[in-house]
Coordinates of C-alpha atoms in Angstrom, one line a residue:
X1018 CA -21.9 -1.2 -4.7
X1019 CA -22.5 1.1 -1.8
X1020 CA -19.6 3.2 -2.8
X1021 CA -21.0 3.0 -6.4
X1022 CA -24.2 4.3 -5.3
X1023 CA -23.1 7.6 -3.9
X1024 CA -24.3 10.5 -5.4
X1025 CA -20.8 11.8 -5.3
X1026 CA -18.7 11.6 -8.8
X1027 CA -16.0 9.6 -7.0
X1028 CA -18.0 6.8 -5.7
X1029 CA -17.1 4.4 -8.5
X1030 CA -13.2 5.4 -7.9
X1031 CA -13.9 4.4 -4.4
X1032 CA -15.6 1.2 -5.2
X1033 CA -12.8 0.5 -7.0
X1034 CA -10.1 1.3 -4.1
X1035 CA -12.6 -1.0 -1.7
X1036 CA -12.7 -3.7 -5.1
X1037 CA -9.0 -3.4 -5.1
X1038 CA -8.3 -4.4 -1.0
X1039 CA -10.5 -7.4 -1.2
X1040 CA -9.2 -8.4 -4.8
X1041 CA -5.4 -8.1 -2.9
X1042 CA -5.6 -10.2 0.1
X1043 CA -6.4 -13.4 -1.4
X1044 CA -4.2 -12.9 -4.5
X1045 CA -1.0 -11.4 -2.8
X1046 CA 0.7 -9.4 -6.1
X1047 CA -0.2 -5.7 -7.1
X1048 CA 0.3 -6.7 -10.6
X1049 CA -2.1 -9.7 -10.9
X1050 CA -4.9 -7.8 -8.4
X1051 CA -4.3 -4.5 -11.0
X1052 CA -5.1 -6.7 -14.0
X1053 CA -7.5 -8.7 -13.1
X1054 CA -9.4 -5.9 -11.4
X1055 CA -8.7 -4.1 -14.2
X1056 CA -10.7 -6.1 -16.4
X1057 CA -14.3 -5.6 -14.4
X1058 CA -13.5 -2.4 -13.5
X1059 CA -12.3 -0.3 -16.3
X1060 CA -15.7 0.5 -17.8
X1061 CA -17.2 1.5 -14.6
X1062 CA -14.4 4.1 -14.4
X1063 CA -15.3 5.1 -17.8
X1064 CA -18.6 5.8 -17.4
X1065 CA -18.0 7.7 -14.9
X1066 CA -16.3 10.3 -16.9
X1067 CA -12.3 9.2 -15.0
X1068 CA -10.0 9.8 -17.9
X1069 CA -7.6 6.8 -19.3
X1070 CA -4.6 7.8 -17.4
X1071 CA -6.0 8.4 -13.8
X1072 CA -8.4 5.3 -14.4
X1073 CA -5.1 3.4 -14.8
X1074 CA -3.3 5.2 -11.4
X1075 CA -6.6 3.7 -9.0
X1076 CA -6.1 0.8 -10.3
X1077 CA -2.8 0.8 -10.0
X1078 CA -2.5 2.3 -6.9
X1079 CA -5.9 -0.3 -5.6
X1080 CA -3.9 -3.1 -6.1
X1081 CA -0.9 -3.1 -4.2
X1082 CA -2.8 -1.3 -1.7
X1083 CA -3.5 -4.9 0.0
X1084 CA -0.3 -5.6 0.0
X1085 CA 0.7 -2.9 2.0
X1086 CA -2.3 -3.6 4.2
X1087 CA -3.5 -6.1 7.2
X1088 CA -5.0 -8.8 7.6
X1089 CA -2.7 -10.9 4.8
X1090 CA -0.5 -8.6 3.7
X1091 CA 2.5 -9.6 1.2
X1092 CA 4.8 -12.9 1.4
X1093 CA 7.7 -10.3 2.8
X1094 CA 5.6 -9.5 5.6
X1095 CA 5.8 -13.1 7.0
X1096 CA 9.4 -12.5 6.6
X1097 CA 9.7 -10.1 8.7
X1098 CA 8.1 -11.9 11.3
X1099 CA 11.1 -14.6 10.7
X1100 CA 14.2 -12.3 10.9
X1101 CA 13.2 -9.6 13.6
X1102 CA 11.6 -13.0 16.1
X1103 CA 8.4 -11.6 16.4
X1104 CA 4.8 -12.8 15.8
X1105 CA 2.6 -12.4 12.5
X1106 CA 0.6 -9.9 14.7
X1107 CA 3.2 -7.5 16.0
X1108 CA 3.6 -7.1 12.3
X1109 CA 0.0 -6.5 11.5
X1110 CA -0.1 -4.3 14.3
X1111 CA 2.9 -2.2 13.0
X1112 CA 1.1 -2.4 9.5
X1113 CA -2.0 -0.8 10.7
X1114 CA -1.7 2.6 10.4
X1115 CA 0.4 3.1 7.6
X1116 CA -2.9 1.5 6.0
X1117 CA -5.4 3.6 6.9
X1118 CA -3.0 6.6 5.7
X1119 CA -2.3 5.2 2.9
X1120 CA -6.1 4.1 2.0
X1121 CA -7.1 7.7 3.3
X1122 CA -4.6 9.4 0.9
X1123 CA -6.3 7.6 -2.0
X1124 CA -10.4 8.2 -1.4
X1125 CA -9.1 11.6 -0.8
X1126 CA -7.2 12.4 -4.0
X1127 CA -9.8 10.1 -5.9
X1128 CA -12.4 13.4 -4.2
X1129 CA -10.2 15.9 -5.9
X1130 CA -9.5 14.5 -9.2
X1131 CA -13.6 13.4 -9.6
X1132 CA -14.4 17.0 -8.9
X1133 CA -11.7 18.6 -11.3
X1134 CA -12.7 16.1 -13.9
X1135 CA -16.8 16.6 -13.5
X1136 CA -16.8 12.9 -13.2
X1137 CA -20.5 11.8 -12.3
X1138 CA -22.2 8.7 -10.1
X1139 CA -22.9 5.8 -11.9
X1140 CA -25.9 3.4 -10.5
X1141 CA -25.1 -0.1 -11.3
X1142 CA -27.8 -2.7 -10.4
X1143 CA -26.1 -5.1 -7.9
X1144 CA -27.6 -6.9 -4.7
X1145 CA -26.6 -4.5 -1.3
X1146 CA -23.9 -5.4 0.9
X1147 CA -25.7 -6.9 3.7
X1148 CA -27.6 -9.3 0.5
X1149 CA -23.9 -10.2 -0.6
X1150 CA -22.8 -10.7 2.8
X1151 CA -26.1 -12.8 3.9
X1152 CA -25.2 -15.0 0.7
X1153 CA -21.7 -15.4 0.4
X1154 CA -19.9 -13.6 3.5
X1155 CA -18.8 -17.1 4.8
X1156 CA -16.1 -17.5 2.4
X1157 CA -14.2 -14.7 4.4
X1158 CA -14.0 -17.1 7.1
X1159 CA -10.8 -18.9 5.6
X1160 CA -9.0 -15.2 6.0
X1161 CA -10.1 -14.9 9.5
X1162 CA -9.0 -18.0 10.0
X1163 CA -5.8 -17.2 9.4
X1164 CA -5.4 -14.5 11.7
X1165 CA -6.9 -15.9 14.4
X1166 CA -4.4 -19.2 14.4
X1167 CA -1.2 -17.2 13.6
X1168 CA -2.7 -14.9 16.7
X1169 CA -2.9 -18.4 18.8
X1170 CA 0.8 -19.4 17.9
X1171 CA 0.3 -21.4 15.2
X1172 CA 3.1 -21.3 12.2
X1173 CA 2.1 -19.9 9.1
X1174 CA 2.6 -23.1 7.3
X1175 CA 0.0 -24.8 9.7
X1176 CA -2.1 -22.2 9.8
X1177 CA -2.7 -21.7 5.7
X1178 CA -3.4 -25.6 5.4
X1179 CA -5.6 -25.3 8.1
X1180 CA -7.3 -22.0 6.1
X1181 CA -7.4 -24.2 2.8
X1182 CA -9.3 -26.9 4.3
X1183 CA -11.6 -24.6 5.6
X1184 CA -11.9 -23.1 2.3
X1185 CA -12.8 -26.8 0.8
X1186 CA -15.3 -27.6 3.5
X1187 CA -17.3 -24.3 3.2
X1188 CA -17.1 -24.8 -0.9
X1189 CA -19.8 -27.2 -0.4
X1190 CA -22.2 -25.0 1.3
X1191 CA -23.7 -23.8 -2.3
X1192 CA -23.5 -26.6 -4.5
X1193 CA -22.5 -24.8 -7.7
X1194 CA -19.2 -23.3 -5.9
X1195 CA -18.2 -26.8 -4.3
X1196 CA -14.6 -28.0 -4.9
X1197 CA -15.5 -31.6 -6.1
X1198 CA -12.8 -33.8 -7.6
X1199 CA -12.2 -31.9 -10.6
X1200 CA -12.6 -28.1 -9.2
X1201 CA -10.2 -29.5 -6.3
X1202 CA -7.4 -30.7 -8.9
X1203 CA -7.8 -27.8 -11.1
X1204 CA -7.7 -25.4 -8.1
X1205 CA -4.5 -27.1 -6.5
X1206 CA -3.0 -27.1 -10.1
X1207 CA -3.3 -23.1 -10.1
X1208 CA -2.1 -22.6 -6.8
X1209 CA 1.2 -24.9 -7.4
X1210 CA 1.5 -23.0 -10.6
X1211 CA 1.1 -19.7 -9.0
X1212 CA 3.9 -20.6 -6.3
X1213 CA 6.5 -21.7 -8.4
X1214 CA 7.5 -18.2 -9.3
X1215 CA 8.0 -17.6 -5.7
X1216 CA 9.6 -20.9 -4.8
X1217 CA 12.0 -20.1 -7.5
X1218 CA 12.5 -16.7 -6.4
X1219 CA 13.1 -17.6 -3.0
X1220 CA 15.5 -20.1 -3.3
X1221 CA 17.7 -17.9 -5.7
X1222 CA 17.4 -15.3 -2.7
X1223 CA 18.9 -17.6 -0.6
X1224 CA 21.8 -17.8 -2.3
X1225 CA 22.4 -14.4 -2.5
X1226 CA 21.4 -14.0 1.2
X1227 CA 24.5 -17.2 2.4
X1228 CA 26.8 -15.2 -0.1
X1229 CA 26.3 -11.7 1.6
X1230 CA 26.2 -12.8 4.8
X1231 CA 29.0 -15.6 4.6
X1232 CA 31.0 -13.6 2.9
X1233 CA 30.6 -10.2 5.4
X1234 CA 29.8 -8.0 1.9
X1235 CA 26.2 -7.0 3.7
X1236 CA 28.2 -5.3 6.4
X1237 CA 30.1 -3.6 3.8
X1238 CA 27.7 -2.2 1.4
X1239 CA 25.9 -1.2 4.4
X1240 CA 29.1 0.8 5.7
X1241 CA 29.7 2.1 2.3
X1242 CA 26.0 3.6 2.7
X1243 CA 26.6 5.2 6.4
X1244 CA 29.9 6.5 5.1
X1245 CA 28.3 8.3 1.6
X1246 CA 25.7 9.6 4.3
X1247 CA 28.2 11.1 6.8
X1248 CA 26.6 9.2 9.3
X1249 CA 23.3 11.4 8.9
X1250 CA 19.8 9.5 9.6
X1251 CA 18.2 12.0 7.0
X1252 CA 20.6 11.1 4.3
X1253 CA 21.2 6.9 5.1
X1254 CA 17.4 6.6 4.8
X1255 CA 17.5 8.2 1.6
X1256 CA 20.2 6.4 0.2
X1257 CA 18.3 3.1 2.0
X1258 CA 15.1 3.9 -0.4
X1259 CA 17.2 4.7 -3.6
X1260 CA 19.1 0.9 -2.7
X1261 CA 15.7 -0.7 -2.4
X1262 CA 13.8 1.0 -5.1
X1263 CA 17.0 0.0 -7.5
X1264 CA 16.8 -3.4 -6.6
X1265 CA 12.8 -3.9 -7.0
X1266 CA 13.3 -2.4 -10.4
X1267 CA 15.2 -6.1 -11.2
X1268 CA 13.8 -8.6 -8.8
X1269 CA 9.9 -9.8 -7.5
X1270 CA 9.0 -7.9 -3.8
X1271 CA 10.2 -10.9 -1.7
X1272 CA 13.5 -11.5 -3.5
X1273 CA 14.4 -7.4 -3.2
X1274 CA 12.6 -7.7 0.7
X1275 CA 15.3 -10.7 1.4
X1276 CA 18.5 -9.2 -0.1
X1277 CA 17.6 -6.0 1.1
X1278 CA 17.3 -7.1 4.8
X1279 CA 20.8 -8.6 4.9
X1280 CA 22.5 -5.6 3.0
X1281 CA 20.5 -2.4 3.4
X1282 CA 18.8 -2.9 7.0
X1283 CA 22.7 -3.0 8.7
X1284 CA 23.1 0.4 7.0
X1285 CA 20.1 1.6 8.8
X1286 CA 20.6 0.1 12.3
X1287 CA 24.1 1.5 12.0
X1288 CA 23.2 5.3 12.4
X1289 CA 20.4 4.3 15.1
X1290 CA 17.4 3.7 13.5
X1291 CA 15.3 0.1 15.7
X1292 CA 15.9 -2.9 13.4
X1293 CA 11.7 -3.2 13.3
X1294 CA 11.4 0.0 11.7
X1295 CA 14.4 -0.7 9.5
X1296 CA 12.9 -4.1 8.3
X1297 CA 9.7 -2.2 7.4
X1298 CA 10.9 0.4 5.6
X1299 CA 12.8 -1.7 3.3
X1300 CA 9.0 -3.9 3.4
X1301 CA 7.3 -0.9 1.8
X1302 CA 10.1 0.1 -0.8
X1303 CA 10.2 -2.9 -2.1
X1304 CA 6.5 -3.2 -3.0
X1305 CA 6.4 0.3 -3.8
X1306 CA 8.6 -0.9 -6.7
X1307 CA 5.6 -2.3 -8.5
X1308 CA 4.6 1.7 -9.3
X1309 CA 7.9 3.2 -9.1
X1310 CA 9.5 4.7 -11.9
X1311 CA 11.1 3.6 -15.0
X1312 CA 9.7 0.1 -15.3
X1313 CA 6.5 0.4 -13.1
X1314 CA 4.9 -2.6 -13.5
X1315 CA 1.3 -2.1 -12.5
X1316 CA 0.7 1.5 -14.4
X1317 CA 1.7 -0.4 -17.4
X1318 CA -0.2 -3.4 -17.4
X1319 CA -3.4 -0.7 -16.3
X1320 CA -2.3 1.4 -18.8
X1321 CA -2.7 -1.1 -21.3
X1322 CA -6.2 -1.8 -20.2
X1323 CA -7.2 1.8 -20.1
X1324 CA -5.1 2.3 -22.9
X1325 CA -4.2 5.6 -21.5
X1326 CA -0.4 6.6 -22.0
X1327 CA 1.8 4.5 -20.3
X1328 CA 4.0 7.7 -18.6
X1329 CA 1.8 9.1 -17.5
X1330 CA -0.4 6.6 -15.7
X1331 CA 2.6 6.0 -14.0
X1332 CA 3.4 9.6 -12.6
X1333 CA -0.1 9.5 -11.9
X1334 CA 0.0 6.0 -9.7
X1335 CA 3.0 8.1 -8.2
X1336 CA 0.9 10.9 -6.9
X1337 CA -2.2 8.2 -5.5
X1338 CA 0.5 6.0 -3.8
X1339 CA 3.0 9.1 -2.3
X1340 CA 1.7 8.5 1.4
X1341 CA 3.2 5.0 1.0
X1342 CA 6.3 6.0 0.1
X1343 CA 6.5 9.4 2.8
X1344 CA 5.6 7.3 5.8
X1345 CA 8.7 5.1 5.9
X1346 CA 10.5 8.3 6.6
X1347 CA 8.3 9.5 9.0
X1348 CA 9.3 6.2 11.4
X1349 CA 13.0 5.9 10.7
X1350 CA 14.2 9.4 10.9
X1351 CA 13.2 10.5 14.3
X1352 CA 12.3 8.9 17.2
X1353 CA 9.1 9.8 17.6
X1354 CA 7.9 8.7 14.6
X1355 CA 7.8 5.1 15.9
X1356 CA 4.2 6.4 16.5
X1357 CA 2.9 5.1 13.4
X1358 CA 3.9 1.8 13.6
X1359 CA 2.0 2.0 17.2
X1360 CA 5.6 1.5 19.1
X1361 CA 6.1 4.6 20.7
X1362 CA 4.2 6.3 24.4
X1363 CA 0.9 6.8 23.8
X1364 CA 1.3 11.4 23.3
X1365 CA 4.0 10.4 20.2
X1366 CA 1.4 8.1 18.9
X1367 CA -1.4 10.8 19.0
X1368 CA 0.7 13.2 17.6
X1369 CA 2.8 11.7 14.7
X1370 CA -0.7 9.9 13.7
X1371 CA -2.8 13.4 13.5
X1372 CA -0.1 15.1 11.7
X1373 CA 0.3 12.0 9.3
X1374 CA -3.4 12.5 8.9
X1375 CA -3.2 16.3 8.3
X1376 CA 0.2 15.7 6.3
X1377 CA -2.1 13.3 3.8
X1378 CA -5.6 16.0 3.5
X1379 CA -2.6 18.5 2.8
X1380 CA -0.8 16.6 -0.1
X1381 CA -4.2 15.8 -1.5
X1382 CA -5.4 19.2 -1.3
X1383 CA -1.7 20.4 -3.3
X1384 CA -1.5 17.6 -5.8
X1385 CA -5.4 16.9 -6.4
X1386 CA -5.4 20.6 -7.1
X1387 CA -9.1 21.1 -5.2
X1388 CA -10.5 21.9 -2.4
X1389 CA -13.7 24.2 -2.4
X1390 CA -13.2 24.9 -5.9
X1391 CA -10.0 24.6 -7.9
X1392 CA -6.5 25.9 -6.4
X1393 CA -4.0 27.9 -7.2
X1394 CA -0.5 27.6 -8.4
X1395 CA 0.5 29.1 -4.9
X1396 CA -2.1 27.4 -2.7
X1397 CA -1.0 24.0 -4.0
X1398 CA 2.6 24.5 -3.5
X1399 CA 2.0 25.8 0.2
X1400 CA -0.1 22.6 0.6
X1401 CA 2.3 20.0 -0.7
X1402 CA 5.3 21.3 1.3
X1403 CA 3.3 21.6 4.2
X1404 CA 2.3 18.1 3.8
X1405 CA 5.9 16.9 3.2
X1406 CA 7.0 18.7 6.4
X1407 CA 3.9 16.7 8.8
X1408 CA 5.7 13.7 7.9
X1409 CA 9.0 14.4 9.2
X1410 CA 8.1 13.6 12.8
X1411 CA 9.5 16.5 14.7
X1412 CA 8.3 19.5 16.4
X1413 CA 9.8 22.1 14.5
X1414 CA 8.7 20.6 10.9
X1415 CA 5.4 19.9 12.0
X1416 CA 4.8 23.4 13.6
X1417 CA 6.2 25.0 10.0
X1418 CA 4.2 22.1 7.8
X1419 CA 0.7 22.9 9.6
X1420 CA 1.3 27.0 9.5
X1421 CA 1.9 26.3 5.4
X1422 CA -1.4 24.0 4.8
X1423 CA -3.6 26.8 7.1
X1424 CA -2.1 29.4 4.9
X1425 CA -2.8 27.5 2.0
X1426 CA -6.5 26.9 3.1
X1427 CA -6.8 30.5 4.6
X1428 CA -5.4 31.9 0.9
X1429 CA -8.4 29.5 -0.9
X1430 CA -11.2 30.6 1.4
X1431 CA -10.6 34.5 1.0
X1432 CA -10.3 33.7 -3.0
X1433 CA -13.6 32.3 -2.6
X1434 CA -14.9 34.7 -0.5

């Protein structure tokens, strides 16, 4: 509501982006949080003058935001945690700023596209946040919760029962929202029902996982991959994201994180890349194949709900989420770009961070298509390859990405002028 509230055209796309975050940490799946968001959120968007098709794309791109995003994250992030040895926060700390990039790149495209669409501020009467948060900000506690015990050691099996529990307990605090017998039943019913396609999933992935790795076929697909790549970083990565985003297109995001880590990750490691930056890579591809083309998942079941067209909802989810799928290069194909995952000296952190940030305003400036006032053909073309350059984490592509996006502003300004 305090998004909402802004006189600024985009503030219900941006309540809708924050609506989206809180909807995806307890749910856990981009497709269920895009739906059921969806639902509410649609006629908000409407009113506000947000067209059909880039209605669908924020909510497409809101809900597998949280997934991408700390404190919960996806199921495949607690994997990672399992196969590199490391603790639940190392990955949230790794997770970090890829969020805030990725969250960044949204609100600003969501800027551009309310202001090329004259989309207007809609004032819906809702209690303030600190009302909402004085009345029901307890039942956040339960998330907290489980940060704080996975930070103290605990196991995330312990740590989740411990969190439900909680959950139950604080239930009763307002009498019409306490889990009594029949809630209680009802709510474990959903939640065994809602884990079985995982469990299932899972289990078949492990299957696949004893048969690669018994078998030594990981190690050979993932030689097969250096050797089409010619041992070149730029090109294993590439061929890395088009393995991963094949495999989402047929399997749930744990299954393709699981089969991916024991076939694709060796491929990666092999040419140098550090086996933490491999394993999140393949993280992100894999739920990046919720939006990813042909059989985008969450821009159809939004488009559907807007009933905007299908296509291009998608291509339009494409252009909200692009950060998402840009920063995984940015950390595996030089060294340097460890900065964003916050594992890297202090100056590469600075560095590869600002000119992610840059890269992002740049990208949104070329493919929202407004800045001051509408650009040009010319402007947004400077803008988006300067954008792609800042995310390759060198010197040289940096120095040539941030001399396009000031040219790009530099031509808009004297246009105005």
């Amino acid at each position: 509501s305090a998004f909402g509230r802004s006189h600024s055209g985009a503030g219900p796309g941006r309540t809708v982006t924050l609506s989206g975050f809180l909807l995806g940490t307890v749910s856990g799946s981009g497709v269920a949080t895009t739906v059921t968001l969806g639902a509410v959120a649609w006629p908000l968007l409407r009113r506000a003058g947000f067209t059909p098709e880039v209605g669908g794309g924020i909510l497409s791109a809101s809900g597998i935001g949280a997934i991408l995003a700390p404190p919960t994250m996806g199921a495949a992030a607690f994997l990672i945690a399992e196969f590199l040895q490391i603790t639940y926060l190392q990955v949230i700390i790794m997770a970090i700023i890829p969020a805030v990039l990725y969250y960044l790149s949204i609100v600003l495209m969501i800027e551009a596209d309310a202001r090329r669409l004259g989309t207007k501020a809609v004032d819906v009467e809702l209690p303030s946040v600190g009302t909402l948060t004085r009345q029901s900000g307890y039942q956040f506690l339960p998330l907290i919760a489980i940060v704080i015990l996975l930070v103290s050691g605990m196991t995330p099996f312990r740590a989740v029962f411990y969190s439900t529990l909680l959950a139950i307990a604080l239930s009763f605090i307002r009498s019409e929202q306490a889990l009594k017998p029949k809630r209680l039943i009802a709510a474990l019913e959903a939640g065994g029902r809602g884990v079985l396609s995982v469990a299932a999933t899972t289990a078949t992935a492990g299957i696949i996982v004893g048969v690669v790795t018994l078998t030594g076929l990981g190690l050979k697909i993932a030689g097969i991959i250096v050797a089409l790549a010619g041992g070149s970083i730029f090109l294993t990565v590439v061929y890395a994201a088009i393995a991963v985003w094949m495999l989402g297109l047929a399997v749930p995001v744990t299954a393709s994180y699981i089969i991916a880590a024991v076939m694709i990750a060796p491929a990666l490691t092999l040419v140098g890349v550090p086996d933490f930056a491999a394993h999140m890579f393949i993280f992100y591809y894999a739920v990046l194949s919720e939006v990813s083309p042909p059989t985008a998942l969450s821009p159809f079941a939004a488009a559907a709900i807007t009933g905007g067209n299908p296509f291009r909802t998608m291509m339009l989810t494409w252009k909200y989420t692009l950060p998402a799928f840009l920063v995984p290069f940015a950390f595996t194909v030089s060294p340097e770009g460890a900065g964003v995952l916050l594992q890297a000296p202090v100056i590469d952190i600075i560095r590869t961070v600002g000119t992610a940030v840059i890269g992002v305003s740049a990208l949104a400036m070329g493919l929202g298509g407004w800045l001051v006032r509408p650009t040009t053909m010319l402007e947004r073309i400077l803008a988006t390859t300067g954008g792609l350059l800042l995310f390759y984490a060198t010197t040289t592509t940096d120095l040539v990405g941030l001399i396009l996006f000031a040219a790009a502003i530099a031509l808009h300004l004297l246009r105005k002028q």
